[in-house]
XYZ file of N, CA and C in Angstrom:
573
model
N 35.058 108.148 162.954
C 35.998 109.161 162.087
C 36.310 107.172 160.970
N 36.809 106.868 161.718
C 37.931 104.953 160.777
C 36.363 104.613 160.205
N 35.482 104.747 160.126
C 33.872 103.379 159.908
C 34.761 105.244 158.977
N 33.692 106.216 159.381
C 33.656 106.974 157.457
C 35.475 106.329 156.630
N 37.021 106.456 157.473
C 38.256 106.077 156.133
C 37.466 104.919 156.049
N 36.927 103.767 156.323
C 37.186 102.753 155.024
C 36.032 102.689 154.921
N 34.646 102.930 155.726
C 33.595 103.207 153.740
C 33.895 104.339 152.724
N 35.029 105.187 153.018
C 35.087 105.841 151.483
C 36.162 104.933 151.313
N 37.466 104.339 151.944
C 38.260 102.991 151.039
C 38.088 102.133 150.249
N 36.700 101.530 151.321
C 35.655 100.578 150.558
C 35.370 101.063 149.208
N 34.512 102.018 149.247
C 33.380 102.942 147.730
C 34.759 102.912 146.901
N 35.377 103.845 147.602
C 36.482 103.938 146.114
C 37.217 102.573 145.577
N 37.597 102.280 146.358
C 38.103 100.777 145.567
C 37.157 100.196 144.836
N 35.118 99.796 145.486
C 34.438 98.973 144.564
C 34.500 99.771 143.031
N 34.546 101.787 142.706
C 34.809 102.066 142.213
C 36.052 102.176 141.085
N 37.063 102.099 141.858
C 37.870 101.172 140.567
C 37.768 100.157 139.767
N 37.728 99.170 141.645
C 37.443 98.234 140.056
C 36.419 97.959 139.991
N 35.472 98.879 139.428
C 34.056 98.526 138.483
C 34.427 99.556 137.648
N 35.570 100.044 137.562
C 36.644 100.918 136.199
C 36.307 100.906 135.510
N 37.773 99.747 136.417
C 38.849 98.926 135.650
C 37.785 97.609 134.601
N 36.906 96.826 135.440
C 35.758 96.078 134.533
C 35.056 97.091 132.985
N 34.825 97.960 133.615
C 34.262 97.902 132.895
C 34.954 98.692 131.606
N 36.419 99.164 131.162
C 37.009 99.859 130.462
C 37.973 97.754 129.678
N 37.333 96.677 130.215
C 37.786 95.756 129.934
C 36.726 94.726 129.707
N 34.902 95.475 129.119
C 34.057 95.164 128.751
C 33.795 95.485 127.086
N 33.532 94.566 126.396
C 33.317 94.960 124.998
C 32.687 93.762 124.479
N 31.674 94.451 123.099
C 30.759 93.678 122.409
C 32.470 93.838 121.228
N 31.653 92.219 120.950
C 31.898 91.383 119.667
C 31.211 91.767 118.237
N 32.010 92.649 117.522
C 31.250 93.058 116.319
C 31.427 92.010 115.407
N 31.928 90.930 115.784
C 32.088 89.952 114.521
C 33.672 89.289 114.580
N 34.229 87.936 113.404
C 34.954 87.877 112.712
C 35.210 88.148 111.531
N 36.191 88.402 110.766
C 35.895 88.229 109.195
C 37.386 87.384 108.719
N 37.641 86.456 107.931
C 38.272 86.090 107.369
C 38.518 85.914 105.866
N 39.260 86.488 105.922
C 39.160 86.776 104.295
C 41.119 85.574 103.856
N 41.000 85.592 101.627
C 42.472 84.345 102.223
C 43.032 85.286 100.755
N 43.671 85.818 100.808
C 45.695 86.299 99.878
C 45.667 84.779 98.980
N 45.762 85.159 97.335
C 45.431 84.290 96.972
C 47.125 84.866 95.579
N 48.146 84.789 95.626
C 48.416 84.008 93.595
C 50.267 84.357 94.379
N 51.204 84.139 92.599
C 51.682 83.765 92.586
C 53.305 84.897 92.088
N 54.583 84.904 92.469
C 55.692 85.707 92.227
C 56.316 84.620 91.262
N 56.173 86.024 90.148
C 56.869 85.062 89.055
C 58.213 86.127 88.828
N 58.846 85.452 87.971
C 60.044 85.897 86.367
C 59.578 87.179 85.951
N 58.430 86.988 85.298
C 57.877 87.833 83.912
C 56.204 87.469 84.144
N 55.679 88.642 83.288
C 54.893 88.010 82.883
C 54.569 87.836 81.612
N 53.500 86.439 81.294
C 53.591 86.278 80.271
C 52.169 86.992 79.540
N 51.928 86.912 78.454
C 50.602 87.528 78.599
C 51.298 88.212 76.245
N 49.922 88.085 75.921
C 50.039 89.106 74.753
C 51.118 90.178 74.295
N 51.204 90.122 72.780
C 51.418 91.300 72.535
C 50.595 92.968 72.677
N 51.414 94.414 73.109
C 50.547 94.956 73.512
C 49.115 95.334 72.356
N 49.514 95.436 71.075
C 48.671 95.400 69.894
C 47.375 94.646 69.580
N 47.635 93.527 70.028
C 47.001 92.157 70.900
C 45.973 92.097 71.484
N 45.833 92.717 72.009
C 45.142 92.408 73.338
C 43.626 92.483 73.106
N 43.545 93.905 72.428
C 41.272 93.548 72.002
C 41.260 93.687 70.440
N 40.879 92.894 69.700
C 40.805 92.155 68.722
C 38.730 92.514 68.125
N 39.785 92.603 67.235
C 37.909 92.698 66.205
C 37.856 91.223 65.148
N 37.368 90.434 65.259
C 37.097 89.476 64.381
C 36.117 89.766 63.437
N 36.612 89.615 61.766
C 35.775 89.831 61.222
C 35.711 88.067 60.312
N 34.067 87.955 60.543
C 33.363 86.941 60.403
C 33.278 86.860 58.910
N 33.127 88.533 58.483
C 33.017 88.202 56.982
C 31.078 87.861 56.748
N 30.921 87.870 55.442
C 29.678 87.352 55.216
C 28.853 85.501 55.430
N 28.280 85.565 56.107
C 28.357 84.110 55.468
C 26.926 83.989 55.149
N 26.020 82.900 54.528
C 24.601 82.146 53.854
C 24.243 81.628 54.640
N 23.414 81.576 54.852
C 22.925 81.181 55.426
C 21.866 79.575 54.975
N 22.543 79.393 53.579
C 22.551 78.397 52.896
C 23.451 77.166 53.499
N 24.255 77.812 54.150
C 25.507 77.092 55.007
C 25.219 76.306 55.747
N 24.498 76.709 56.360
C 23.696 76.801 58.105
C 22.174 75.951 58.548
N 22.126 75.002 57.418
C 20.605 74.610 57.830
C 20.499 73.556 58.208
N 21.034 73.062 58.924
C 21.438 71.490 59.462
C 21.661 71.852 61.388
N 21.229 71.802 61.882
C 21.316 71.728 63.503
C 23.765 71.433 62.991
N 24.381 71.640 63.470
C 25.602 71.491 64.140
C 26.571 71.814 61.698
N 25.771 72.114 60.645
C 26.480 72.673 60.494
C 26.947 73.981 60.745
N 28.786 74.175 59.457
C 28.896 75.397 60.146
C 29.805 75.804 58.855
N 29.495 77.230 58.980
C 30.990 78.099 58.510
C 31.637 78.340 57.987
N 32.764 79.364 57.456
C 33.847 79.169 57.256
C 34.491 79.507 58.208
N 36.138 78.850 59.064
C 36.687 79.270 59.597
C 37.442 80.794 59.538
N 37.633 81.004 60.691
C 38.441 82.767 60.687
C 39.689 82.517 61.690
N 41.247 82.767 60.938
C 41.908 82.217 61.990
C 41.698 83.281 62.773
N 41.758 83.543 64.382
C 42.853 84.773 65.103
C 43.947 84.137 66.219
N 44.475 84.766 65.126
C 45.959 84.139 66.299
C 45.982 85.580 67.010
N 46.574 84.674 68.363
C 47.749 85.611 69.464
C 49.708 85.281 69.570
N 50.365 86.672 69.307
C 51.893 86.119 69.373
C 52.168 86.240 71.471
N 51.881 84.718 72.139
C 52.103 85.350 73.599
C 54.162 86.142 74.350
N 53.936 86.579 74.683
C 55.714 87.496 74.715
C 55.778 87.964 76.757
N 57.336 87.733 76.242
C 57.723 86.910 78.187
C 57.561 86.347 78.558
N 56.779 85.607 77.570
C 56.565 83.945 79.102
C 57.712 83.283 79.967
N 57.014 82.291 79.879
C 59.143 81.193 81.326
C 58.988 80.722 80.000
N 60.220 80.577 79.687
C 60.262 79.571 78.652
C 59.745 78.180 79.072
N 59.803 77.197 78.107
C 59.608 75.372 78.431
C 57.830 75.731 78.763
N 57.449 77.078 79.139
C 56.279 77.039 80.207
C 54.786 76.473 78.981
N 53.854 75.648 80.034
C 52.319 75.717 79.374
C 51.516 75.971 79.935
N 50.602 76.766 77.788
C 50.431 78.187 77.732
C 48.808 77.458 77.434
N 47.425 77.930 78.378
C 46.302 77.268 78.427
C 45.686 78.755 78.529
N 44.670 78.750 76.785
C 43.954 80.082 77.389
C 41.826 79.786 77.840
N 41.191 80.689 78.179
C 40.151 80.091 79.051
C 39.060 81.617 77.904
N 38.205 80.774 77.568
C 37.083 81.976 76.663
C 36.754 82.244 77.552
N 35.797 83.501 77.803
C 34.534 83.278 79.157
C 34.186 84.526 78.034
N 32.494 84.562 77.629
C 31.833 84.796 77.635
C 30.316 84.448 77.378
N 29.172 85.539 76.853
C 27.718 84.455 76.855
C 27.246 82.373 76.157
N 26.597 81.783 76.714
C 27.010 80.795 76.531
C 25.890 80.348 75.962
N 25.737 79.874 74.015
C 25.139 79.768 73.799
C 24.138 78.812 75.165
N 22.612 79.110 74.893
C 21.402 78.555 75.819
C 21.004 76.717 74.941
N 21.319 76.447 73.599
C 21.051 75.636 73.476
C 22.392 74.546 72.933
N 23.459 74.640 73.294
C 24.804 74.981 73.803
C 25.697 75.352 74.139
N 25.760 75.052 75.653
C 27.055 75.970 75.927
C 28.636 76.073 76.441
N 28.938 74.889 74.649
C 29.838 75.472 74.850
C 30.067 75.912 73.106
N 29.170 76.882 73.170
C 28.825 77.326 72.295
C 29.282 79.080 72.502
N 29.962 80.108 71.389
C 29.916 81.965 72.222
C 28.208 82.052 71.945
N 27.463 82.737 72.242
C 26.221 82.702 72.234
C 26.148 84.394 71.431
N 25.146 84.869 70.390
C 25.472 85.742 70.207
C 24.761 87.075 70.707
N 25.075 88.406 70.335
C 24.467 89.582 71.127
C 23.505 89.916 70.483
N 22.552 90.319 71.450
C 21.205 91.000 71.844
C 20.628 89.490 71.115
N 19.993 88.695 71.766
C 19.034 87.817 70.719
C 18.376 87.452 70.564
N 18.004 88.778 71.119
C 16.033 88.487 71.269
C 15.422 89.406 69.574
N 16.524 90.559 69.582
C 16.774 91.101 68.592
C 15.855 90.752 67.456
N 14.638 91.610 67.020
C 15.005 90.697 65.629
C 15.632 91.029 64.713
N 16.419 92.409 64.453
C 17.894 91.893 63.289
C 18.578 90.633 63.622
N 19.197 90.271 64.730
C 20.189 89.409 65.200
C 19.551 87.845 64.602
N 20.924 87.229 63.991
C 19.749 86.065 63.698
C 20.305 84.955 64.054
N 18.830 84.017 64.009
C 18.400 83.147 65.280
C 19.227 81.426 65.105
N 19.197 80.315 65.491
C 19.460 79.374 65.389
C 20.985 78.753 64.551
N 22.327 80.439 65.334
C 23.493 79.672 65.018
C 23.660 80.529 66.098
N 25.351 79.869 66.215
C 26.555 80.221 67.474
C 27.657 80.673 66.970
N 28.955 81.046 67.294
C 30.143 81.031 67.654
C 31.184 79.865 68.676
N 31.781 79.036 67.205
C 32.422 77.773 67.445
C 33.616 78.311 67.562
N 34.746 78.167 68.698
C 35.741 78.239 68.423
C 36.750 76.994 68.827
N 37.471 77.014 67.805
C 38.944 75.968 68.267
C 39.389 75.793 67.678
N 40.510 75.396 67.857
C 42.134 75.449 68.096
C 42.638 74.574 66.178
N 44.486 74.564 66.880
C 44.156 74.142 64.928
C 44.263 72.715 64.752
N 44.007 72.527 65.936
C 43.868 71.070 65.892
C 42.364 70.444 65.113
N 41.143 71.403 65.660
C 40.123 71.258 64.930
C 39.960 70.751 66.274
N 39.748 70.641 67.903
C 39.143 70.915 68.396
C 38.053 71.350 69.455
N 37.217 71.583 69.962
C 36.632 72.674 70.036
C 36.732 73.250 71.175
N 37.218 75.114 71.416
C 37.454 75.329 72.775
C 36.042 75.787 73.664
N 35.304 75.519 74.279
C 34.096 75.684 75.163
C 34.263 77.338 75.141
N 33.473 76.959 75.870
C 33.168 79.053 76.601
C 33.297 78.443 77.661
N 34.044 79.079 78.798
C 33.081 79.472 79.947
C 31.887 81.311 80.299
N 31.123 80.398 80.703
C 30.371 82.339 81.620
C 31.113 83.239 82.537
N 31.735 82.747 83.583
C 31.655 83.090 85.447
C 33.215 82.304 85.758
N 33.805 81.685 84.970
C 34.929 81.627 85.981
C 36.181 81.909 84.736
N 37.075 83.273 85.084
C 38.401 83.194 84.843
C 39.001 82.104 84.532
N 39.722 81.469 85.778
C 40.378 80.324 85.386
C 39.991 78.572 85.806
N 39.263 78.433 85.453
C 38.687 77.199 86.602
C 39.522 76.100 86.524
N 39.594 75.337 87.068
C 40.010 73.967 87.361
C 39.867 73.621 86.911
N 39.326 72.567 85.992
C 38.554 71.831 85.295
C 39.344 72.360 83.662
N 40.410 71.256 83.788
C 41.291 71.206 81.933
C 39.985 71.003 81.155
N 38.845 70.910 81.105
C 37.649 70.269 79.599
C 38.215 71.895 79.254
N 37.557 73.039 80.476
C 37.059 74.535 80.246
C 38.370 75.323 79.634
N 39.996 74.553 79.251
C 40.254 75.371 78.908
C 40.671 74.782 77.513
N 41.696 75.710 77.101
C 42.379 74.947 75.202
C 43.043 74.036 75.643
N 43.539 73.509 74.886
C 44.988 72.607 75.049
C 46.252 73.013 75.385
N 47.445 72.694 75.799
C 48.329 73.177 75.902
C 49.262 73.702 74.995
N 50.069 74.849 75.173
C 50.157 76.068 74.485
C 51.981 75.718 74.160
N 53.316 75.029 73.908
C 54.094 75.217 74.273
C 55.092 76.442 74.163
N 55.414 76.975 75.182
C 56.230 78.617 74.703
C 57.223 78.045 74.796
N 58.394 79.192 73.103
C 60.019 78.300 73.458
C 60.583 79.383 73.997
N 62.326 78.613 73.977
C 62.960 79.816 74.697
C 62.887 80.799 74.983
N 62.724 81.343 73.877
C 63.191 82.871 73.847
C 61.582 83.819 74.556
N 60.669 82.731 75.256
C 59.404 83.239 75.928
C 58.617 83.526 74.819
N 58.975 82.930 73.689
C 57.121 82.972 72.714
C 56.922 81.717 72.532
N 54.987 82.679 72.060
C 54.994 81.002 70.786
C 53.971 82.043 70.404
N 53.366 81.392 69.117
C 52.562 81.876 68.479
C 51.173 80.770 68.291
N 50.324 81.978 69.027
C 48.955 79.911 68.951
C 47.942 81.269 67.498
N 46.879 80.121 67.169
C 45.821 80.672 66.191
C 44.436 79.032 67.257
N 43.374 80.941 67.323
C 42.285 79.810 67.299
C 41.452 79.932 66.101
N 40.354 79.461 65.972
C 39.224 79.839 65.128
C 37.980 79.847 65.314
N 38.069 80.883 64.405
C 36.040 81.152 64.744
C 35.591 80.519 63.581
N 34.147 79.942 63.968
C 33.070 80.203 62.800
C 31.340 79.626 63.129
N 30.530 80.498 62.596
C 29.352 79.887 62.256
C 28.829 79.202 62.610
N 27.835 78.772 63.521
C 27.327 76.780 63.392
C 26.275 77.278 63.582
N 25.624 76.128 63.163
C 23.708 76.317 63.068
C 23.426 75.525 64.742
N 21.760 75.979 65.008
C 22.291 75.677 66.918
C 21.275 73.748 67.018
N 19.433 74.391 66.716
C 19.207 73.836 66.753
C 17.482 73.741 65.290
N 18.196 75.232 64.394
C 17.226 74.722 63.041
C 17.268 75.115 62.776
N 17.395 75.278 61.372
C 17.945 75.739 60.351
C 18.730 77.706 60.639
N 19.350 78.289 60.357
C 19.795 79.455 60.311
C 18.593 80.797 60.151
N 18.644 81.790 60.522
C 17.636 82.449 59.725
C 18.746 84.213 59.442
N 18.623 84.658 58.649
C 19.862 85.933 58.133
C 19.575 86.274 59.814
N 20.205 87.418 59.942
C 20.694 88.846 60.920
C 22.087 89.067 61.124
N 22.059 90.066 62.278
C 23.046 90.409 62.611
C 23.973 89.413 63.817
N 24.845 88.673 63.240
C 26.056 87.524 64.721
C 26.750 87.979 65.103
N 27.088 89.069 65.542
C 28.096 89.313 66.109
C 28.333 88.579 68.050
N 29.786 88.798 68.373
C 29.501 88.119 69.585
C 30.494 88.928 70.266
N 30.483 88.936 72.080
C 31.754 89.187 72.724
C 32.417 88.221 73.489
N 34.154 88.358 73.126
C 34.127 86.870 74.608
C 35.551 87.496 73.995
N 35.892 87.062 77.035
C 36.790 87.564 76.426
C 38.192 86.331 76.774
N 39.355 86.496 76.774
C 40.153 85.374 77.061
C 41.768 86.039 78.075
N 41.495 85.307 79.016
C 42.326 84.854 80.001
C 43.543 83.495 79.695
N 45.014 83.996 79.913
C 45.876 83.420 79.743
C 46.326 82.770 80.911
N 46.608 81.261 81.536
C 46.987 80.993 82.124
C 47.843 79.600 81.866
N 48.984 79.955 82.992
C 50.277 79.247 82.741
C 51.064 78.463 83.533
N 52.515 77.792 83.833
C 52.800 77.097 84.765
C 54.139 76.567 83.714
């Protein structure tokens, strides 16, 4: 009987140890990391609500003005009024859209392969000093300053008036007639 108790005791201990080990055994399904980034600000700088979605009428432009690569049509103003920005902040714009295949700093026309679309023409965006503002395709807030507009200073009331200009530009040959529409988004970065 004593041997039976010892064997039973050993068996019970062995079962308990195995159960204990089993409860700690697991398969590692992988480790996943992510990073969250952001800034807390006192105010949200942005354009007036009425200016959030702009349609810019480029008007009728003659292809006679766009005969040679680099020829430009008339400039059309695109004004922005910024509000609720930190006083004294510097604001930069980034324009994101489809880049022209001949010159990636220019905005490509929508539906470029359609027979009704103008050919050999793109849209150039410039600031009030006639400095070209390049189009970026994939990054809303590029680290490279050359992909952004020049900085604009916010006044003491948290406002800034900014004007950009759009014009047609001949790319690699004389422009042909057709629709010359394009789409771009703008992003505001301020510090």
